[in-house]
Amino acid sequence: MIKVERLIKTFGTTKAVDGISFEVNEGENMVLLGTSGCGKTTTLKMLNRLIEPDSGTIAINGKNIHDQPAELLRRGIGYVLQNNGLFPHYTVAENIAIVPNLLKWDKAKTQKRIDELLEKLHLSKDYLNTYPNELSGGQQQRIGLARALVADPPVLLMDEPFGALDNVTRSKIHAEFLALDELKRKTIIMVTHDVQEAFELADRIALMDKGKIVQIGTPADLLFKPANDFVSDFLKEQHLQLEFKIIKLIDIWEHLPDTGKKTNTSQLSAKAGIWEALETFKFSSRESLDIFDEKSKEVKGITFDQLMAAFSKYKTHKAHE
Ligand SMILES: Nc1ncnc2c1ncn2[C@@H]1O[C@H](COP(=O)(O)OP(=O)(O)OP(=O)(O)O)[C@@H](O)[C@H]1O
Ligand SMILES: [Mg+2]
């Protein structure tokens, strides 16, 4: 759906973006990951023509974006700015209504859509007449998201949308983000410097360094088939935790013992990640956990030790593949 070819952008002597090419499929969530200054925001802003490239091409749905008026292009692209970018002198309602007003929606239609979004994003209507600085960081980010989603654009660009949040709020918003039906249909390009965030939210990750893409692939590709030392070094510190997050219980299913004994406690879906199973053990004092495979309808009751043993067997198998 989006095709970027050999993009270059220099500011003075700084090569902010140095020959980037990538493609994003419809409905995909592509994350641009990299340290500060590697060119993520510049890349994103070239996609909605807030920055014009020195050279290279960008096509959306087969159409070169430079062959159409920038205003028209931007109507089909929602944009969540780094540090939320709400206008401080506009109320929450006015901030969200910017695009509807440009599109000359009537008041009732705008109001209906705003109400609908507030409900989906768990925001009270009481905030509508307040100003952004009266809201918490998390609330402001939700308003920024509502503003980007209001006209239901097929493409969404998000620049560090959860950047200013503490870890607890951030994981909560991540879960909501993954569950939000409005976002499932959209093609999303999201920027972050947070490795955990990238691994939790991405279908594919483009890892960037100094204006170039070092590797592009699924979280598992980056983790288990790093293209070079830069990629493995980048993920080294968090490697084990990332493995727990992306390897699902169903992946290690065959290595788990078939206990036959069911504990009748609450069950965890085999589609869940190992991380979730570990959290369940951590937050409840139970000895064993029942996991359930929706496909085969099988249940396995497993202990913490059995879980770790199966994970370790899975990894040994993987290494010999
Ligand atoms: N308008 C500008 N004028 C001059 N230099 C710029 C401009 N915008 C960006 N740069 C430079 O281009 C490089 C890439 O900047 P960019 O904002 O794309 O990085 P980033 O990956 O988004 O970083 P961060 O994670 O800190 O937001 C940096 O070296 C930056 O200083
Ligand atoms: Mg940036």
CSV table of C-alpha atoms and ligand atoms in Angstrom, one decimal:
chain,number,residue,atom,x,y,z
A,1,MET,CA,0.0,0.0,0.0
A,2,ILE,CA,2.9,2.3,0.8
A,3,LYS,CA,6.1,2.1,-1.3
A,4,VAL,CA,9.1,4.2,-0.4
A,5,GLU,CA,12.1,4.2,-2.7
A,6,ARG,CA,15.6,5.6,-2.1
A,7,LEU,CA,14.5,8.6,0.0
A,8,ILE,CA,17.2,11.1,0.8
A,9,LYS,CA,17.0,14.2,2.9
A,10,THR,CA,19.9,16.4,4.0
A,11,PHE,CA,19.8,19.4,6.3
A,12,GLY,CA,22.9,21.4,5.6
A,13,THR,CA,25.7,18.9,6.1
A,14,THR,CA,23.5,16.4,8.1
A,15,LYS,CA,22.2,13.4,6.1
A,16,ALA,CA,19.0,12.9,8.1
A,17,VAL,CA,17.7,10.2,5.8
A,18,ASP,CA,20.2,8.5,3.6
A,19,GLY,CA,18.7,6.3,0.9
A,20,ILE,CA,15.7,4.6,2.6
A,21,SER,CA,13.5,2.1,0.9
A,22,PHE,CA,10.6,0.0,2.3
A,23,GLU,CA,7.1,-1.1,1.7
A,24,VAL,CA,4.1,-1.4,4.0
A,25,ASN,CA,1.2,-3.7,3.3
A,26,GLU,CA,-2.4,-2.7,3.8
A,27,GLY,CA,-3.5,-3.2,7.4
A,28,GLU,CA,0.1,-3.6,8.6
A,29,ASN,CA,1.7,-2.0,11.6
A,30,MET,CA,5.2,-1.0,10.6
A,31,VAL,CA,7.4,0.4,13.4
A,32,LEU,CA,10.4,2.6,12.7
A,33,LEU,CA,12.8,1.9,15.6
A,34,GLY,CA,16.1,3.6,16.4
A,35,THR,CA,18.0,5.9,18.7
A,36,SER,CA,17.5,9.7,18.8
A,37,GLY,CA,18.5,11.5,15.6
A,38,CYS,CA,18.6,8.5,13.3
A,39,GLY,CA,16.0,10.1,11.0
A,40,LYS,CA,12.7,8.6,12.1
A,41,THR,CA,10.6,11.8,12.3
A,42,THR,CA,12.1,13.1,9.1
A,43,THR,CA,11.1,9.8,7.3
A,44,LEU,CA,7.6,10.1,8.8
A,45,LYS,CA,7.1,13.7,7.8
A,46,MET,CA,8.1,13.0,4.2
A,47,LEU,CA,5.2,10.5,4.0
A,48,ASN,CA,2.6,13.3,4.5
A,49,ARG,CA,4.8,15.9,2.8
A,50,LEU,CA,5.5,18.1,5.8
A,51,ILE,CA,9.1,17.6,4.6
A,52,GLU,CA,9.9,17.3,0.9
A,53,PRO,CA,12.7,14.8,0.1
A,54,ASP,CA,15.9,15.8,-1.9
A,55,SER,CA,15.3,12.7,-4.0
A,56,GLY,CA,13.5,9.4,-4.0
A,57,THR,CA,9.8,8.5,-4.4
A,58,ILE,CA,6.9,7.7,-2.2
A,59,ALA,CA,3.7,6.0,-3.6
A,60,ILE,CA,0.5,5.4,-1.7
A,61,ASN,CA,-1.9,3.0,-3.4
A,62,GLY,CA,0.2,3.1,-6.5
A,63,LYS,CA,0.0,6.9,-6.8
A,64,ASN,CA,3.0,9.1,-6.4
A,65,ILE,CA,2.3,11.4,-3.5
A,66,HIS,CA,4.1,14.3,-5.2
A,67,ASP,CA,1.6,14.2,-8.0
A,68,GLN,CA,-1.3,15.3,-5.8
A,69,PRO,CA,-1.9,18.5,-3.7
A,70,ALA,CA,-0.4,18.1,-0.2
A,71,GLU,CA,-3.8,19.1,1.5
A,72,LEU,CA,-5.6,16.4,-0.4
A,73,LEU,CA,-3.0,13.8,0.5
A,74,ARG,CA,-3.2,14.6,4.2
A,75,ARG,CA,-6.9,14.1,4.3
A,76,GLY,CA,-6.2,10.4,3.9
A,77,ILE,CA,-3.4,10.3,6.5
A,78,GLY,CA,-3.9,10.7,10.2
A,79,TYR,CA,-0.9,12.1,12.0
A,80,VAL,CA,-0.1,11.8,15.7
A,81,LEU,CA,2.8,14.2,16.4
A,82,GLN,CA,5.8,13.6,18.7
A,83,ASN,CA,4.8,15.1,22.1
A,84,ASN,CA,1.2,15.0,21.0
A,85,GLY,CA,1.2,18.4,19.3
A,86,LEU,CA,-2.2,19.6,20.6
A,87,PHE,CA,-2.9,23.3,20.1
A,88,PRO,CA,-2.7,24.8,23.7
A,89,HIS,CA,-5.2,27.6,23.0
A,90,TYR,CA,-7.8,25.3,21.5
A,91,THR,CA,-10.1,23.3,23.8
A,92,VAL,CA,-10.1,19.5,23.5
A,93,ALA,CA,-13.2,19.6,21.4
A,94,GLU,CA,-11.7,22.2,19.0
A,95,ASN,CA,-8.5,20.2,18.7
A,96,ILE,CA,-10.3,17.1,17.7
A,97,ALA,CA,-12.6,19.0,15.3
A,98,ILE,CA,-9.8,20.6,13.2
A,99,VAL,CA,-10.0,18.1,10.4
A,100,PRO,CA,-13.9,17.9,10.4
A,101,ASN,CA,-14.0,21.7,10.1
A,102,LEU,CA,-11.6,21.6,7.2
A,103,LEU,CA,-13.8,19.0,5.6
A,104,LYS,CA,-16.9,21.2,6.4
A,105,TRP,CA,-18.7,18.5,8.3
A,106,ASP,CA,-21.9,19.8,9.9
A,107,LYS,CA,-21.9,20.3,13.7
A,108,ALA,CA,-24.0,17.3,14.5
A,109,LYS,CA,-21.9,14.9,12.5
A,110,THR,CA,-18.7,16.2,14.1
A,111,GLN,CA,-20.2,15.9,17.6
A,112,LYS,CA,-21.4,12.4,17.0
A,113,ARG,CA,-18.0,11.3,15.8
A,114,ILE,CA,-16.2,13.0,18.7
A,115,ASP,CA,-18.6,11.3,21.2
A,116,GLU,CA,-18.0,8.0,19.6
A,117,LEU,CA,-14.2,8.3,19.8
A,118,LEU,CA,-14.2,9.6,23.4
A,119,GLU,CA,-16.1,6.5,24.4
A,120,LYS,CA,-13.7,4.1,22.5
A,121,LEU,CA,-10.7,5.8,24.0
A,122,HIS,CA,-12.1,5.8,27.5
A,123,LEU,CA,-12.2,9.6,27.9
A,124,SER,CA,-14.9,11.5,29.7
A,125,LYS,CA,-17.0,14.0,27.9
A,126,ASP,CA,-16.3,16.4,30.7
A,127,TYR,CA,-12.9,17.1,29.1
A,128,LEU,CA,-14.3,18.5,25.9
A,129,ASN,CA,-14.3,22.1,27.1
A,130,THR,CA,-11.0,21.9,28.9
A,131,TYR,CA,-7.6,22.9,27.5
A,132,PRO,CA,-4.8,20.4,26.9
A,133,ASN,CA,-2.6,21.6,29.8
A,134,GLU,CA,-5.4,20.6,32.2
A,135,LEU,CA,-5.1,17.0,31.2
A,136,SER,CA,-2.5,14.3,32.2
A,137,GLY,CA,0.1,13.2,29.7
A,138,GLY,CA,-1.8,10.0,29.0
A,139,GLN,CA,-5.1,11.8,28.4
A,140,GLN,CA,-3.4,14.3,26.0
A,141,GLN,CA,-2.0,11.4,24.0
A,142,ARG,CA,-5.4,9.9,23.7
A,143,ILE,CA,-6.8,13.2,22.5
A,144,GLY,CA,-3.9,13.4,20.0
A,145,LEU,CA,-5.0,9.9,18.8
A,146,ALA,CA,-8.6,10.9,18.6
A,147,ARG,CA,-7.7,14.0,16.5
A,148,ALA,CA,-5.8,11.8,14.1
A,149,LEU,CA,-8.6,9.2,13.9
A,150,VAL,CA,-11.6,11.5,13.6
A,151,ALA,CA,-12.0,11.4,9.8
A,152,ASP,CA,-11.2,7.7,9.7
A,153,PRO,CA,-8.2,7.9,7.4
A,154,PRO,CA,-6.9,4.6,6.0
A,155,VAL,CA,-3.3,5.5,6.9
A,156,LEU,CA,-2.0,6.6,10.3
A,157,LEU,CA,1.4,8.0,11.1
A,158,MET,CA,2.3,8.0,14.7
A,159,ASP,CA,5.5,9.7,16.1
A,160,GLU,CA,6.4,8.4,19.5
A,161,PRO,CA,2.7,8.3,20.5
A,162,PHE,CA,3.3,6.8,23.9
A,163,GLY,CA,6.6,8.5,24.5
A,164,ALA,CA,5.8,10.7,27.5
A,165,LEU,CA,4.2,8.0,29.6
A,166,ASP,CA,5.3,6.0,32.6
A,167,ASN,CA,5.7,2.3,32.1
A,168,VAL,CA,2.4,1.3,33.8
A,169,THR,CA,0.3,3.7,31.8
A,170,ARG,CA,2.2,2.8,28.7
A,171,SER,CA,1.5,-1.0,29.0
A,172,LYS,CA,-2.2,-0.2,29.6
A,173,ILE,CA,-2.4,2.0,26.5
A,174,HIS,CA,-0.5,-0.7,24.5
A,175,ALA,CA,-3.2,-3.2,25.4
A,176,GLU,CA,-5.9,-0.8,24.4
A,177,PHE,CA,-4.1,0.1,21.2
A,178,LEU,CA,-4.0,-3.6,20.2
A,179,ALA,CA,-7.6,-4.0,21.0
A,180,LEU,CA,-9.0,-0.9,19.3
A,181,ASP,CA,-11.1,-2.0,16.3
A,182,GLU,CA,-10.6,1.3,14.5
A,183,LEU,CA,-6.9,0.6,14.3
A,184,LYS,CA,-7.1,-2.9,13.1
A,185,ARG,CA,-8.1,-1.9,9.6
A,186,LYS,CA,-5.6,0.8,9.3
A,187,THR,CA,-2.1,0.9,7.7
A,188,ILE,CA,0.1,2.3,10.5
A,189,ILE,CA,3.6,3.6,10.5
A,190,MET,CA,4.7,4.2,14.1
A,191,VAL,CA,8.0,5.7,15.3
A,192,THR,CA,9.6,4.7,18.6
A,193,HIS,CA,13.0,4.5,20.3
A,194,ASP,CA,11.6,2.0,22.8
A,195,VAL,CA,12.5,-1.6,21.9
A,196,GLN,CA,9.8,-3.2,24.1
A,197,GLU,CA,7.2,-1.0,22.5
A,198,ALA,CA,8.3,-1.9,19.0
A,199,PHE,CA,8.2,-5.6,19.8
A,200,GLU,CA,4.8,-5.4,21.4
A,201,LEU,CA,3.1,-3.4,18.7
A,202,ALA,CA,4.8,-4.1,15.4
A,203,ASP,CA,3.9,-6.6,12.6
A,204,ARG,CA,7.3,-5.6,11.2
A,205,ILE,CA,10.1,-3.4,12.4
A,206,ALA,CA,12.5,-1.3,10.4
A,207,LEU,CA,15.6,-0.8,12.6
A,208,MET,CA,17.3,2.5,11.6
A,209,ASP,CA,20.8,3.9,12.3
A,210,LYS,CA,22.3,7.2,10.9
A,211,GLY,CA,19.6,7.7,8.3
A,212,LYS,CA,19.6,4.1,7.0
A,213,ILE,CA,17.5,1.0,7.6
A,214,VAL,CA,19.8,-1.6,9.0
A,215,GLN,CA,17.2,-4.4,9.0
A,216,ILE,CA,13.6,-4.8,8.3
A,217,GLY,CA,11.6,-7.8,9.3
A,218,THR,CA,9.2,-9.3,11.9
A,219,PRO,CA,10.2,-9.1,15.6
A,220,ALA,CA,11.2,-12.8,15.4
A,221,ASP,CA,13.4,-12.1,12.3
A,222,LEU,CA,15.3,-9.3,14.2
A,223,LEU,CA,15.6,-11.4,17.3
A,224,PHE,CA,16.6,-14.8,15.8
A,225,LYS,CA,18.1,-13.8,12.4
A,226,PRO,CA,19.9,-10.5,13.1
A,227,ALA,CA,21.4,-9.0,9.9
A,228,ASN,CA,24.6,-7.9,11.6
A,229,ASP,CA,26.3,-7.0,14.9
A,230,PHE,CA,24.5,-3.7,15.1
A,231,VAL,CA,21.1,-5.5,15.3
A,232,SER,CA,22.2,-8.1,17.8
A,233,ASP,CA,24.0,-5.4,20.0
A,234,PHE,CA,20.9,-3.2,19.8
A,235,LEU,CA,18.7,-6.0,21.2
A,236,LYS,CA,21.3,-7.7,23.5
A,237,GLU,CA,20.2,-6.3,26.8
A,238,GLN,CA,16.6,-7.1,26.5
A,239,HIS,CA,16.9,-10.3,24.4
A,240,LEU,CA,15.5,-12.7,26.9
A,241,GLN,CA,12.5,-10.5,27.8
A,242,LEU,CA,11.8,-10.0,24.1
A,243,GLU,CA,11.9,-13.7,23.5
A,244,PHE,CA,9.3,-14.2,26.3
A,245,LYS,CA,7.1,-11.6,24.6
A,246,ILE,CA,7.2,-12.9,21.1
A,247,ILE,CA,7.2,-16.7,21.7
A,248,LYS,CA,3.7,-17.9,22.3
A,249,LEU,CA,2.6,-20.8,24.5
A,250,ILE,CA,1.3,-22.5,21.3
A,251,ASP,CA,4.9,-22.4,19.9
A,252,ILE,CA,6.3,-24.4,22.8
A,253,TRP,CA,3.1,-26.6,23.1
A,254,GLU,CA,4.7,-29.8,21.9
A,255,HIS,CA,7.5,-29.5,24.5
A,256,LEU,CA,5.0,-29.1,27.4
A,257,PRO,CA,4.1,-32.3,29.3
A,258,ASP,CA,0.7,-33.7,28.7
A,259,THR,CA,-0.5,-33.8,32.3
A,260,GLY,CA,-4.0,-34.9,31.7
A,261,LYS,CA,-4.7,-33.4,35.2
A,262,LYS,CA,-6.7,-30.2,35.1
A,263,THR,CA,-6.6,-27.9,38.0
A,264,ASN,CA,-9.8,-26.1,37.3
A,265,THR,CA,-8.3,-22.7,37.9
A,266,SER,CA,-8.7,-19.9,35.4
A,267,GLN,CA,-7.2,-20.8,32.0
A,268,LEU,CA,-4.8,-18.9,29.8
A,269,SER,CA,-5.1,-19.1,26.0
A,270,ALA,CA,-2.3,-20.9,24.3
A,271,LYS,CA,-2.2,-17.8,22.0
A,272,ALA,CA,-0.8,-15.8,24.9
A,273,GLY,CA,2.9,-15.1,25.1
A,274,ILE,CA,5.2,-16.8,27.6
A,275,TRP,CA,5.5,-13.4,29.2
A,276,GLU,CA,1.8,-13.5,30.2
A,277,ALA,CA,2.1,-16.9,31.6
A,278,LEU,CA,5.1,-15.8,33.7
A,279,GLU,CA,3.1,-12.8,34.9
A,280,THR,CA,0.3,-15.1,35.9
A,281,PHE,CA,2.7,-17.2,38.0
A,282,LYS,CA,4.1,-14.0,39.5
A,283,PHE,CA,0.9,-12.4,40.5
A,284,SER,CA,-0.9,-15.4,41.8
A,285,SER,CA,0.6,-17.9,44.3
A,286,ARG,CA,-0.6,-20.9,42.4
A,287,GLU,CA,1.5,-23.9,41.7
A,288,SER,CA,0.2,-24.6,38.2
A,289,LEU,CA,-1.6,-23.0,35.4
A,290,ASP,CA,-4.0,-24.4,32.9
A,291,ILE,CA,-3.4,-23.4,29.3
A,292,PHE,CA,-6.0,-24.0,26.6
A,293,ASP,CA,-5.5,-24.4,22.9
A,294,GLU,CA,-8.6,-23.1,21.1
A,295,LYS,CA,-7.8,-25.2,18.0
A,296,SER,CA,-7.4,-28.7,19.4
A,297,LYS,CA,-9.5,-27.9,22.5
A,298,GLU,CA,-6.7,-29.4,24.6
A,299,VAL,CA,-5.9,-28.2,28.1
A,300,LYS,CA,-2.5,-28.6,29.7
A,301,GLY,CA,-1.8,-28.0,33.4
A,302,ILE,CA,1.8,-26.8,33.7
A,303,THR,CA,4.1,-25.7,36.5
A,304,PHE,CA,6.6,-22.9,36.3
A,305,ASP,CA,9.5,-25.3,36.0
A,306,GLN,CA,7.7,-27.2,33.2
A,307,LEU,CA,7.2,-23.9,31.4
A,308,MET,CA,10.8,-23.0,31.6
A,309,ALA,CA,12.0,-26.4,30.5
A,310,ALA,CA,9.7,-26.3,27.4
A,311,PHE,CA,11.0,-22.9,26.6
A,312,SER,CA,14.5,-24.1,26.8
A,313,LYS,CA,13.8,-27.2,24.6
A,314,TYR,CA,12.1,-25.0,22.0
A,315,LYS,CA,15.2,-22.8,21.8
A,316,THR,CA,17.5,-25.7,21.4
A,317,HIS,CA,15.3,-27.0,18.6
A,318,LYS,CA,15.3,-23.5,17.0
A,319,ALA,CA,19.1,-23.3,17.2
A,320,HIS,CA,19.4,-26.6,15.3
A,321,GLU,CA,16.8,-25.7,12.6
B,1,LIG,N1,14.7,21.1,10.4
B,1,LIG,C1,15.9,20.6,10.6
B,1,LIG,N2,17.0,21.3,10.4
B,1,LIG,C2,18.2,20.8,10.6
B,1,LIG,N3,18.5,19.6,11.0
B,1,LIG,C3,17.4,18.8,11.2
B,1,LIG,C4,16.1,19.2,11.0
B,1,LIG,N4,15.3,18.2,11.3
B,1,LIG,C5,16.1,17.2,11.7
B,1,LIG,N5,17.4,17.5,11.6
B,1,LIG,C6,18.5,16.6,11.9
B,1,LIG,O1,18.3,15.4,11.2
B,1,LIG,C7,18.6,14.3,12.0
B,1,LIG,C8,17.4,13.4,12.1
B,1,LIG,O2,16.4,14.0,12.8
B,1,LIG,P1,15.0,13.3,13.2
B,1,LIG,O3,14.2,14.3,13.8
B,1,LIG,O4,14.5,12.7,12.0
B,1,LIG,O5,15.5,12.2,14.2
B,1,LIG,P2,14.6,11.2,15.1
B,1,LIG,O6,15.1,9.8,14.7
B,1,LIG,O7,13.2,11.5,14.9
B,1,LIG,O8,15.1,11.5,16.6
B,1,LIG,P3,14.3,11.6,18.0
B,1,LIG,O9,14.2,10.1,18.4
B,1,LIG,O10,15.2,12.3,18.9
B,1,LIG,O11,13.0,12.2,17.7
B,1,LIG,C9,19.1,14.8,13.3
B,1,LIG,O12,20.5,14.9,13.3
B,1,LIG,C10,18.5,16.2,13.4
B,1,LIG,O13,19.4,17.1,14.1
B,2,MG,MG,11.7,12.2,16.3
